[in-house]
Coordinates of C-alpha atoms (C1' of nucleotides) in Angstrom, one line a residue:
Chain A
X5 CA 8.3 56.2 63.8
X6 CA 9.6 52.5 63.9
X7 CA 13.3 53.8 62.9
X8 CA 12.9 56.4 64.9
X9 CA 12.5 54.0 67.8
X10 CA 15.1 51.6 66.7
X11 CA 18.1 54.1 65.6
X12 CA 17.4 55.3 69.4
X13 CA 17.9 51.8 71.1
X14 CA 20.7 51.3 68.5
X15 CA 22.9 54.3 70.0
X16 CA 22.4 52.6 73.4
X17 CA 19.4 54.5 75.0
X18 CA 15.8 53.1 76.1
X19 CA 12.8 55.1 77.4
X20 CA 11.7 51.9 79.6
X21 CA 8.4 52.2 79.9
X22 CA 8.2 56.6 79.0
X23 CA 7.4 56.0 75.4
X24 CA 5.3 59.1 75.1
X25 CA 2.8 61.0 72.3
X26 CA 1.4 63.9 72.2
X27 CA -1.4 62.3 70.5
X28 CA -2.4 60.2 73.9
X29 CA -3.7 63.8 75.2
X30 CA -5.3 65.1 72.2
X31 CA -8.7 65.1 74.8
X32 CA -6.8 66.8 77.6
X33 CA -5.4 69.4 74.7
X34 CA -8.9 69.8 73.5
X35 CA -10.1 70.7 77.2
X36 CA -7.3 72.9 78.0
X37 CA -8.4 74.9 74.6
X38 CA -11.9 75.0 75.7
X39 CA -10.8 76.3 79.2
X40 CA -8.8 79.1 77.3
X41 CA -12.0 80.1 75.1
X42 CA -13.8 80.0 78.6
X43 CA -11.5 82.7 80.1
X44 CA -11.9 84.8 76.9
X45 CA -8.2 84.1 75.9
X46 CA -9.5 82.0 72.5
X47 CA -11.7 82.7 70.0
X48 CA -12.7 81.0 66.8
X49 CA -11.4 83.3 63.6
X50 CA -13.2 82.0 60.2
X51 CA -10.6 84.4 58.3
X52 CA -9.1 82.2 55.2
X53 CA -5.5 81.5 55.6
X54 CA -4.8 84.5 53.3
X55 CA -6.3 87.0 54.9
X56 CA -4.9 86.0 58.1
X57 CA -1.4 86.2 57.2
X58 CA -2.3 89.9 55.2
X59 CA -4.2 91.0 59.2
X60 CA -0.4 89.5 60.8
X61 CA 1.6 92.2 59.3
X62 CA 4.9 92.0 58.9
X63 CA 8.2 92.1 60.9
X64 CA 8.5 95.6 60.9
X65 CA 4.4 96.7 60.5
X66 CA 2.1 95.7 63.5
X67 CA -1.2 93.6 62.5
X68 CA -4.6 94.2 63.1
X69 CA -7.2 92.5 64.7
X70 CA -9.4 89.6 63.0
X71 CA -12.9 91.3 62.7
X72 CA -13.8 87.7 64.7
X73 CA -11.8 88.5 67.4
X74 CA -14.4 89.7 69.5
X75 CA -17.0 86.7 69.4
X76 CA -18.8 85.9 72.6
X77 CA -17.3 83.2 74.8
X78 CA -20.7 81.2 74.1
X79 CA -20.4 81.4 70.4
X80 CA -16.8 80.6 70.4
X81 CA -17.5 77.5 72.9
X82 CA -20.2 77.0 70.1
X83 CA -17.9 76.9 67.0
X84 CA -15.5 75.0 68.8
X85 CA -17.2 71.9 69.2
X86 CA -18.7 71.6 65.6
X87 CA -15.1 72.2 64.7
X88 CA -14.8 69.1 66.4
X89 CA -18.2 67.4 65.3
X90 CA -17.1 67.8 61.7
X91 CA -19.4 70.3 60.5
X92 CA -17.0 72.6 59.0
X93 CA -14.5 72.1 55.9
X94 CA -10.4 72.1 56.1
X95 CA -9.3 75.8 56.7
X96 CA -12.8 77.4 57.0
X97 CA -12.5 78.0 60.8
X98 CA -9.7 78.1 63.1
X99 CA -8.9 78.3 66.7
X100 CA -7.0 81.7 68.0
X101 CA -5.6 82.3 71.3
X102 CA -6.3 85.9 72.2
X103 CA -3.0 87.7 72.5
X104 CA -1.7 90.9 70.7
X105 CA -1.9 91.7 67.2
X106 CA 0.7 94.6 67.9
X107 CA 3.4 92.6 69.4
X108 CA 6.9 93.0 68.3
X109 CA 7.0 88.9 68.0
X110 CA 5.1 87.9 65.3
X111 CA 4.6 84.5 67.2
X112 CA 2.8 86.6 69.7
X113 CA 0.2 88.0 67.5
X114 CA -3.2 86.0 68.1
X115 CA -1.1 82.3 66.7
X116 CA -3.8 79.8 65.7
X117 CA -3.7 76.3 68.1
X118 CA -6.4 74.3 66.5
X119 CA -7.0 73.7 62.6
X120 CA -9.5 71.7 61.0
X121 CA -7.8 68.7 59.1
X122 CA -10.3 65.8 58.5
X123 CA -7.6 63.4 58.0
X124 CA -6.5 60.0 59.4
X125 CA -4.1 59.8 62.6
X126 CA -1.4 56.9 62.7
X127 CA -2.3 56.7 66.2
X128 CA -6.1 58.1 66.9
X129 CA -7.3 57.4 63.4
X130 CA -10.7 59.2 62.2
X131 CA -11.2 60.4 65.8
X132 CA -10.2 63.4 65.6
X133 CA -10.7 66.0 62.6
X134 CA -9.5 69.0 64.4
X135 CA -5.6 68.9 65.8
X136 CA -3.4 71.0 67.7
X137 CA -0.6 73.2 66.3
X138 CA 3.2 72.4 67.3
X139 CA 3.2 75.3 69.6
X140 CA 0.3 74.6 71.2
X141 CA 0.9 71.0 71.8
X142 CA 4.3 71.5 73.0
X143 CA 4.1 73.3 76.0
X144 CA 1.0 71.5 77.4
X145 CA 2.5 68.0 76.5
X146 CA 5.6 68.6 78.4
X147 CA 3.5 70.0 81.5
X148 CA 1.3 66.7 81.2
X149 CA 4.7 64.8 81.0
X150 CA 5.9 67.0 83.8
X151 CA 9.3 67.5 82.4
X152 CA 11.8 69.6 84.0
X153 CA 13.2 70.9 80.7
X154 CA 12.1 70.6 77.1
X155 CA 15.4 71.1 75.0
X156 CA 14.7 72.3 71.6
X157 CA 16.9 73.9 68.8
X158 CA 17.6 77.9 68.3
X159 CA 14.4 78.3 66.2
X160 CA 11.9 78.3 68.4
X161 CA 13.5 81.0 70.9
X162 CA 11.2 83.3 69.8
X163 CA 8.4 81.0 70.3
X164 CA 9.0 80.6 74.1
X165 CA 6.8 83.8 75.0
X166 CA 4.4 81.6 73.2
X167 CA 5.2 78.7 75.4
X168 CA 5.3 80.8 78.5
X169 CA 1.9 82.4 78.3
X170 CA -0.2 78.9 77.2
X171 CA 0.8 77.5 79.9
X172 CA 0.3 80.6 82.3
X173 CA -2.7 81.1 81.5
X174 CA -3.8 77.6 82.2
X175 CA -2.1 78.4 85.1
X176 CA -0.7 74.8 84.5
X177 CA 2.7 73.3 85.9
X178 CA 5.7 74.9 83.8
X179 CA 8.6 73.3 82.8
X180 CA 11.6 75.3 81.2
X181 CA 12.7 75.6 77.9
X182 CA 15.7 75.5 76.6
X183 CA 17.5 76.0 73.0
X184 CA 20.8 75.2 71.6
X185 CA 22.4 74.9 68.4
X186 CA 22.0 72.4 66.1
X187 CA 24.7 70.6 64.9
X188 CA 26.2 70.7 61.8
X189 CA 28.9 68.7 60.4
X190 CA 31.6 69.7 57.8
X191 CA 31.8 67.8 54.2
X192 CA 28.0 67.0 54.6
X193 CA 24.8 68.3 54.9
X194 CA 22.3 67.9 57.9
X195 CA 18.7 69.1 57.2
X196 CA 16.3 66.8 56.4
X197 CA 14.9 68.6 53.5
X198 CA 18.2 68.6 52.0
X199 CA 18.7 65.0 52.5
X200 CA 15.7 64.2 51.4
X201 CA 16.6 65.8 48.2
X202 CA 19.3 63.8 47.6
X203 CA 17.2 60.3 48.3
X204 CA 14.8 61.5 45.8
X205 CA 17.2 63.1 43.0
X206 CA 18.8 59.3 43.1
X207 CA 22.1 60.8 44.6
X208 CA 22.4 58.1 47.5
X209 CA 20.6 54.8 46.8
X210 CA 18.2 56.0 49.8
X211 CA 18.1 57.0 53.6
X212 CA 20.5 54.3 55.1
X213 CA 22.6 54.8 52.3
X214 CA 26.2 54.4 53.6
X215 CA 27.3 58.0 52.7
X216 CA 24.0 59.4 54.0
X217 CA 24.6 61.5 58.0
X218 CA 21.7 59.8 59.1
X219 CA 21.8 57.2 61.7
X220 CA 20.9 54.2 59.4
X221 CA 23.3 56.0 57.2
X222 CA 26.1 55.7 59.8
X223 CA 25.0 52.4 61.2
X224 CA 25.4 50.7 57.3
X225 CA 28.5 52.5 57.2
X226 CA 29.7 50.9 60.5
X227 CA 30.2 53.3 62.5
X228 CA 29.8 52.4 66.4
X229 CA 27.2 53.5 68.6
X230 CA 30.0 54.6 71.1
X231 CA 31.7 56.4 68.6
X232 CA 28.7 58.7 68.1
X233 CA 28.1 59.0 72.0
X234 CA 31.6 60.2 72.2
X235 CA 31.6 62.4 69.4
X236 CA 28.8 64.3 71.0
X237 CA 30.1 64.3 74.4
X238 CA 33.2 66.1 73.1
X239 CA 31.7 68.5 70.7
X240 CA 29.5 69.9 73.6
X241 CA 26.3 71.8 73.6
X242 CA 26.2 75.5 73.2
X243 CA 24.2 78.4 71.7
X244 CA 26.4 79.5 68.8
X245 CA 26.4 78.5 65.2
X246 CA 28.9 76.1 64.6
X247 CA 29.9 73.7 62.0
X248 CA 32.4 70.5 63.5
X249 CA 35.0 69.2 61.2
X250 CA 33.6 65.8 60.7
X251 CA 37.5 64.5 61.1
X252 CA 36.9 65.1 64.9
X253 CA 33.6 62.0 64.2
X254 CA 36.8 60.0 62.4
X255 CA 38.7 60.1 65.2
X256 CA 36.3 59.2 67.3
X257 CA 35.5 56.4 65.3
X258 CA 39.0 55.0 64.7
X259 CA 39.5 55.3 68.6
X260 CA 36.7 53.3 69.4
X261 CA 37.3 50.6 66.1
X262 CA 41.0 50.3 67.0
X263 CA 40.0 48.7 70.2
X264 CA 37.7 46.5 68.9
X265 CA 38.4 45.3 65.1
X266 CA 39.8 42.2 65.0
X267 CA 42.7 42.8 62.1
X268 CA 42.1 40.4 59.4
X269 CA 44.4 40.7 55.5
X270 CA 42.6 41.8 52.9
X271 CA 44.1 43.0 49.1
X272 CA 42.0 45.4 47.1
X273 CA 44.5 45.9 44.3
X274 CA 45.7 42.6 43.7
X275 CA 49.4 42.2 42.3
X276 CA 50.9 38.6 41.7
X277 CA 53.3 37.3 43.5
X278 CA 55.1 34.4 43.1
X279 CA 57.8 33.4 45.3
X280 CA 59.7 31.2 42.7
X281 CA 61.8 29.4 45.8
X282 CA 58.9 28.4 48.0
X283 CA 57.9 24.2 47.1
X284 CA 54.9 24.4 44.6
X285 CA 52.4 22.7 46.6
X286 CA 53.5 23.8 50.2
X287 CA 51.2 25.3 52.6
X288 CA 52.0 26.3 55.8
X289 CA 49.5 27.6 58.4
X290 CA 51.2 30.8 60.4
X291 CA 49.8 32.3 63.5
X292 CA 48.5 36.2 63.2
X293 CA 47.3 38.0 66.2
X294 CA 44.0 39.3 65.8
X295 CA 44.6 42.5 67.9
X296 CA 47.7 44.1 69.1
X297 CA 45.8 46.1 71.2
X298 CA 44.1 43.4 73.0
X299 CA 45.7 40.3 73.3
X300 CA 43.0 38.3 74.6
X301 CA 41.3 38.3 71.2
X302 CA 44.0 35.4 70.6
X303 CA 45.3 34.3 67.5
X304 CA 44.6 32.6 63.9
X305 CA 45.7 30.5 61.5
X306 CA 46.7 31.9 57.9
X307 CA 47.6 30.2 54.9
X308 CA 51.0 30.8 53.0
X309 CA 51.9 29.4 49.6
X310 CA 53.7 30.0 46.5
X311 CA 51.7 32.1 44.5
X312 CA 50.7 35.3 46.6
X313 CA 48.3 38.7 46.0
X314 CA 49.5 41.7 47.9
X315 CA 48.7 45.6 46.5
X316 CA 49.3 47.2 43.5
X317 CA 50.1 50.4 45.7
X318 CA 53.0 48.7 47.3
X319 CA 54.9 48.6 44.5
X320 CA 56.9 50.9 42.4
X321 CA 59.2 50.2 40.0
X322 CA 61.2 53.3 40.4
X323 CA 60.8 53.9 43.9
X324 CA 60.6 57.6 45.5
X325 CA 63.0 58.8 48.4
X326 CA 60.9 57.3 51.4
X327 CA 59.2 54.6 49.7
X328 CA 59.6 52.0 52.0
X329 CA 57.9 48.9 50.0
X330 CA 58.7 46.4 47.7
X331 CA 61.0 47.5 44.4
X332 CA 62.8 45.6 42.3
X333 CA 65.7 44.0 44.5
X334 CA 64.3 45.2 47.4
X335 CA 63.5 43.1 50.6
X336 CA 60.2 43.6 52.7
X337 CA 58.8 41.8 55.3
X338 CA 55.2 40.1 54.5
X339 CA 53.3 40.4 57.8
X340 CA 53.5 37.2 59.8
X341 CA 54.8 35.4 57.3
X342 CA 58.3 35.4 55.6
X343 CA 61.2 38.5 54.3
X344 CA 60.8 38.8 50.6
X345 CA 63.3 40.2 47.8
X346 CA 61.8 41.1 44.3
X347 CA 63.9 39.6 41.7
X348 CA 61.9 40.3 38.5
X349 CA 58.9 42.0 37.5
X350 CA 57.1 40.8 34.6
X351 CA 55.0 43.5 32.3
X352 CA 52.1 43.5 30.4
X353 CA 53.0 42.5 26.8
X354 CA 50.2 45.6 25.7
X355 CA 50.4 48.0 28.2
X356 CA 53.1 48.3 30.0
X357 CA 51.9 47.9 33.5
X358 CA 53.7 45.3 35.7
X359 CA 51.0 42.4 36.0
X360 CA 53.5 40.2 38.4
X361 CA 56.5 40.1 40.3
X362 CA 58.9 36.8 41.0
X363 CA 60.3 36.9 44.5
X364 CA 62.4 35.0 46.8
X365 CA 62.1 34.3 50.5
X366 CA 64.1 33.5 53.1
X367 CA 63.4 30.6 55.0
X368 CA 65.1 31.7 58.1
X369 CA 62.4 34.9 58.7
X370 CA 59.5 32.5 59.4
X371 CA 57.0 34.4 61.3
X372 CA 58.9 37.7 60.4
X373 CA 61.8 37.9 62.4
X374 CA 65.5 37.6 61.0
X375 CA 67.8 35.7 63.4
X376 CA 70.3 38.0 61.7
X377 CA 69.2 40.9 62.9
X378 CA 68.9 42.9 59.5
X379 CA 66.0 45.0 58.8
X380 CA 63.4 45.6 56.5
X381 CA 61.8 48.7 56.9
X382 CA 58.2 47.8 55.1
X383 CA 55.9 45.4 55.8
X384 CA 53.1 44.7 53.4
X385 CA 49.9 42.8 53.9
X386 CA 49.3 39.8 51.8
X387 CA 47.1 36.6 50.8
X388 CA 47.7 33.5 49.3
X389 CA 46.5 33.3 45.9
X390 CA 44.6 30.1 46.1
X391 CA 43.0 29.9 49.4
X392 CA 42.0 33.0 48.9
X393 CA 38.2 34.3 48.5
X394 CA 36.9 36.9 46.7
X395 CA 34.9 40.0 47.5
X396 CA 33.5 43.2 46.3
X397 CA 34.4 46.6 48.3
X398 CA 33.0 49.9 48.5
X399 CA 35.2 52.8 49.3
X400 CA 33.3 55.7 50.5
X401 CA 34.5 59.2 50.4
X402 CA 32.6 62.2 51.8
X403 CA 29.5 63.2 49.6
X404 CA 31.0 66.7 49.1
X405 CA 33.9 68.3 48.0
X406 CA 33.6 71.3 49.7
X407 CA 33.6 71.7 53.9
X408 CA 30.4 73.5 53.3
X409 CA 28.3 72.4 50.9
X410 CA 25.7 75.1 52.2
X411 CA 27.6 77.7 51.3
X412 CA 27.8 77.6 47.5
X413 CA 29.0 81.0 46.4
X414 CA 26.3 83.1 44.4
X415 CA 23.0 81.0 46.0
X416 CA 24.2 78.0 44.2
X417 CA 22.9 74.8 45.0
X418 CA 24.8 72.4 47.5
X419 CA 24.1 69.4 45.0
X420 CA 26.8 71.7 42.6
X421 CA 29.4 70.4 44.9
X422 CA 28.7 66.8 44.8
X423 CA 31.5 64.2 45.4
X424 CA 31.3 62.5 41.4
X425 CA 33.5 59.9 43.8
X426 CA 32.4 59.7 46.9
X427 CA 31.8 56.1 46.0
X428 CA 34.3 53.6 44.2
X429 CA 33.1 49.7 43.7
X430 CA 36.1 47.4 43.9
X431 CA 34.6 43.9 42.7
X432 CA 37.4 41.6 42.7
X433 CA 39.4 41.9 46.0
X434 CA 41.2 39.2 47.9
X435 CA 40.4 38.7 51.2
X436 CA 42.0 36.0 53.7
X437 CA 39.7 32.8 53.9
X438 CA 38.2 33.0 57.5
X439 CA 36.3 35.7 56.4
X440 CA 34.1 33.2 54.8
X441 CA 31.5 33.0 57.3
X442 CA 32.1 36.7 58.3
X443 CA 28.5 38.3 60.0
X444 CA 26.8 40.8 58.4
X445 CA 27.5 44.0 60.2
X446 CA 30.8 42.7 61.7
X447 CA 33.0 45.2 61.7
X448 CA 37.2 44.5 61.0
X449 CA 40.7 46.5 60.2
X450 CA 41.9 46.0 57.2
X451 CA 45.7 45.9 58.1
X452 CA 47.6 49.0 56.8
X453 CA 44.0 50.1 55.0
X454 CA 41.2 50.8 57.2
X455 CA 38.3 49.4 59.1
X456 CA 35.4 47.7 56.9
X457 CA 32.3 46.5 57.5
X458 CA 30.1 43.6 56.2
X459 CA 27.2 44.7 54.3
X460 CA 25.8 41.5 53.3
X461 CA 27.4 38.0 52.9
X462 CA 24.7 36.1 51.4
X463 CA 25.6 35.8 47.9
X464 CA 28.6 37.4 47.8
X465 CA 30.7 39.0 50.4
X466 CA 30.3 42.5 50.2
X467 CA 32.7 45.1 52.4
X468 CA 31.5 48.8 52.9
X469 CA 34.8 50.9 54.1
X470 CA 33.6 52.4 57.6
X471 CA 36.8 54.7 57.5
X472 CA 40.5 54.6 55.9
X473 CA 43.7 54.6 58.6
X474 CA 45.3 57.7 59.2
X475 CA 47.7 57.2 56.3
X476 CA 51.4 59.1 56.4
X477 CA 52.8 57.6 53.2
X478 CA 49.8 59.4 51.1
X479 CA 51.0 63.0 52.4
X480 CA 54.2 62.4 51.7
X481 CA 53.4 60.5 48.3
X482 CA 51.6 64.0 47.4
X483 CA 54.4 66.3 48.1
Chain B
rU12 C1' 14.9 99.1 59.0
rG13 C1' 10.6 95.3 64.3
rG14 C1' 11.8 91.3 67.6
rG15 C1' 14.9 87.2 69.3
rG16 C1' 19.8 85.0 69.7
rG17 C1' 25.2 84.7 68.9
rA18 C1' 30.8 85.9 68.4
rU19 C1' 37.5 82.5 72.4
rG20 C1' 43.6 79.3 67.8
rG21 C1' 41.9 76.3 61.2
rU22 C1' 37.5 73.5 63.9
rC23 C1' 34.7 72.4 68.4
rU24 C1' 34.8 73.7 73.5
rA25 C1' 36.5 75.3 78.9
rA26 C1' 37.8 79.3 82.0
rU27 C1' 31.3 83.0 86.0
rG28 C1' 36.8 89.5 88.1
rG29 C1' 42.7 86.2 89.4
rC30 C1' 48.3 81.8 85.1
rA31 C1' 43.5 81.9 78.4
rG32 C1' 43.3 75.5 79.1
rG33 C1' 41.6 70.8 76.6
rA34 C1' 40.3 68.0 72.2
rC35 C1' 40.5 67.5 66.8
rG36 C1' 43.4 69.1 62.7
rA37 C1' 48.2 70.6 60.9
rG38 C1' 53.7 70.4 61.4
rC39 C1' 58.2 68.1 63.5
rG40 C1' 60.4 64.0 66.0
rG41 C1' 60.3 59.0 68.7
rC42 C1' 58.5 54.0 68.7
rU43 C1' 57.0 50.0 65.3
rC44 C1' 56.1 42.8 62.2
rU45 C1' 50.1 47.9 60.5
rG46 C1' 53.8 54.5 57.3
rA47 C1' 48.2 52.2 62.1
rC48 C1' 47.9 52.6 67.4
rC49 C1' 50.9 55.0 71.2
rC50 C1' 54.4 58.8 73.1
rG51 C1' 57.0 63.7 72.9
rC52 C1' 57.4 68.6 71.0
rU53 C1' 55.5 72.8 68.0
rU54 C1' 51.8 75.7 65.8
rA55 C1' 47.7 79.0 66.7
rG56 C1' 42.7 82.4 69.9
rU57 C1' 39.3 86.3 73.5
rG58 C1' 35.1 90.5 66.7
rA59 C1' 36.6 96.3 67.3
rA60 C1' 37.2 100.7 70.2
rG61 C1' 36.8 103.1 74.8
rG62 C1' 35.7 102.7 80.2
rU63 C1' 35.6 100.6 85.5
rU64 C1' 39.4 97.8 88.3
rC65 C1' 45.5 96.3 91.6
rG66 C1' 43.6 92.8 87.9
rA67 C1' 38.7 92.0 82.4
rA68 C1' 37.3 86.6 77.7
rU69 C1' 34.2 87.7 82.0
rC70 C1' 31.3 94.1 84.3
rC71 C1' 29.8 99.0 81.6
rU72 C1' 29.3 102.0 76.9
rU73 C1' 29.5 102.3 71.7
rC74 C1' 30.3 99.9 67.1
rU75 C1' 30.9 95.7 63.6
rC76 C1' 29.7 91.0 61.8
rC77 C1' 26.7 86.3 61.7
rC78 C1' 22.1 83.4 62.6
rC79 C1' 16.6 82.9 63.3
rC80 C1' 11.3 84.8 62.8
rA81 C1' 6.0 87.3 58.7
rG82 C1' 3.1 78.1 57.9
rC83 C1' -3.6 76.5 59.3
rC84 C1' 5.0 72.8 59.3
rA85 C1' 7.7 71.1 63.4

RNA sequence: UGGGGGAUGGUCUAAUGGCAGGACGAGCGGCUCUGACCCGCUUAGUGAAGGUUCGAAUCCUUCUCCCCCAGCCA
């Protein structure tokens, strides 16, 4: 109930001083139940819960009446209240409302509203050992409320003659209800018992789990509270089954992020680089704007040395049509900083791989312009080797690798289609060193990479990856 | 096979008898010190068949397909 209460102020909403519960009127429920009883429209059915779902029927057969359907008003009124008094055991007695055994709508056919349960409320305690059903409570709570609509999913359409006729016959004030569709989200799965699966199978590390749909889930992940709100505003509300691409959430996401990350350098992959004509123990502090698309979120200061980390990914030795990143004798522009041509690439002795490149700037593109006018057509993201810190990432993918994980061909089931790697630790990144004192929760962009949140920064920094940039090179790289 | 709902581009959603539009995605191009953002263009739809009408996504008829309901769960 507590996260319920704070993933709702965390999307931006409060209920000021409304902070209902249907447990507040369990008296006024108990009285309205009695007043039914009175006008011979409830009766107390001591039928075991077998036998009353063999006298229901079944969709297609009509049911018959509980032989204890006809009990006097006084006997009912009777049994009622040592329902209440706890004389009776769990499930020997219940409370019918009086309706139709017959009716087409099995929700129609004499549904029990009160059920002995001799069991602890979280709010009234031992108070209580009887308690209303859902569909009893419901309707009456909202009249209590005085609510103008009660918005509910699909599901309980066919419980809204229920609704209907409770609170007729009370001949209490009747709000509307109204269903809609749930939502459902591509590359995920939504229902609680399926999530709960996956806490409890030890597929997510638990409910907040940054892969997990759930708010905490989201909120871990870094996603915005605006983001969501806008997500929902543009998906809409209707009737009909539907399943959004959970790109459209992305988008929203990235739209709302752009504006607000602050863009700091960080290297995942680290790649050596040492720009052999740059002094040895030279440092130079350039400027880098924090964000393009709001310049009042000012500048910083970056360090720039000799020895350098930028990513593996941005370098090929035999580079594709396209490719428009460093290569041996090629020139790029390091963002901020300085043009750079690869000269040399040194391999790994064992395997092959190339562990380090040798450079050369130009001192003349401080800041990354050339008074020449020549261009470079990349521009990588860097940091300097030694005033750089460390830090551990995680790169989330979606838990699934199908859209629909619900709808696993021949029943299957949707944990067939889990994403083996829809989680990748990266423990020894480099990010730039004013991320030092970076707040838990902050979120930032990643230049050329994504937007990444802190998870924790107490004894190590730690980066959760809220969602990747939309990234051209990797179609094209695929084709 | 009883009852209740639903069907508009790949996806989500507008159009309440009067030009089928928007967003996301995808594709192409432009811009660029982020292959990001941004901008331009393109792609692609009324489940089916009849009927009413000057005119139908919308009204009528028939059909098809999908979802939900037989808890003392919500």
């Amino acid at each position: 109930m507590e996260s319920i209460k704070s993933d709702v102020k965390w999307l931006g909403f409060d209920w000021d001083d409304r902070l209902y519960f249907a447990s507040d009127y369990f008296e006024q429920l108990y009285q309205y139940a009695v007043q039914l009883i009175k006008l011979g429209k409830a009766y107390v059915c001591s039928l075991n819960a077998d036998e009353i779902r063999e006298y229901r029927g079944t969709l297609t057969k009509p049911g018959k009446d509980s032989p204890y359907r006809n009990r006097s008003i006084k006997q009912n009124l009777d049994l009622f209240e040592n329902m209440r008094a706890g004389k009776f055991e769990d499930g020997t007695h219940v409370l019918r409302v009086k309706i139709d055994m017959a009716s087409p709508n099995v929700n129609m056919r004499d549904p029990i509203i009160y059920r002995i349960r001799h069991e602890k409320h979280h709010r009234t305690g031992d108070k209580w050992c009887i308690y209303p059903t859902y569909d009893f409570a419901h309707g009456l709570s909202d009249s209590i409320e005085r609510i103008t609509h009660s918005l509910c999913t699909l599901e309980f359409e066919d419980h809204r003659p229920l609704y209907d006729w409770i609170l007729d016959e009370l001949k209490a004030y009747h709000p509307q209800q109204i269903e809609f569709a749930r939502l459902n989200l591509s590359d995920t799965v939504m229902s609680k018992r399926k999530l709960l699966e996956l806490v409890e199978g030890g597929h997510v590390s638990g409910w907040d789990d940054p892969r997990m749909p759930t708010i905490a889930g989201l909120r871990r992940r870094g996603y915005t509270p605006k983001s969501i709100r806008n997500f929902c505003e543009r998906i809409g509300v209707a009737k009909a089954d539907s399943t959004v691409n959970i790109a459209l959430l992305e988008h929203c996401l990235r739209e709302d992020l752009n504006k607000k990350a602050p863009r700091v350098m960080a290297v995942l992959r680290p790649l050596k680089v040492i720009i052999e004509n740059y002094p040895e123990n030279k440092v130079e502090e350039l400027d880098a704007e924090n964000n393009p698309e709001d310049p009042e979120m000012g500048t910083r200061k970056i360090p720039f040395s000799r020895v350098l980390y930028v990513e593996q990914d941005d370098f090929r030795v035999d580079p594709p049509k396209k490719f428009f990143r460093l290569a041996p004798g090629r020139e790029i522009r390091l963002k901020h900083a300085y043009y750079i041509k690869c000269v040399e690439m040194i391999k790994d002795g064992k395997t092959g791989n190339v562990k380090e490149l040798r450079c050369t700037y130009d001192p003349e593109t401080k800041g990354g312009w050339s008074k020449d006018g020549r261009k470079v057509r990349g521009t990588l993201h860097w940091v300097s080797a030694d005033h750089s810190i460390e830090a551990e990432v995680r790169l989330y993918d979606h838990l699934f690798t199908k859209a629909n994980p619900e709808e696993e061909k021949d029943g299957a089931d949707f944990k067939t289609c889990l994403n083996p790697n829809s989680l990748e630790t990266l423990t020894s990144c480099k990010v730039e060193p004013g991320l030092k004192d970076a707040k838990s929760r902050s979120s930032y962009q990643f230049l050329r990479q994504g937007y990444f949140c802190v998870d924790s920064n107490e004894e190590k920094l730690i980066f959760n990856r809220t969602v990747s940039l939309r990234d051209t090179w990797a179609k094209i790289d695929k084709k």
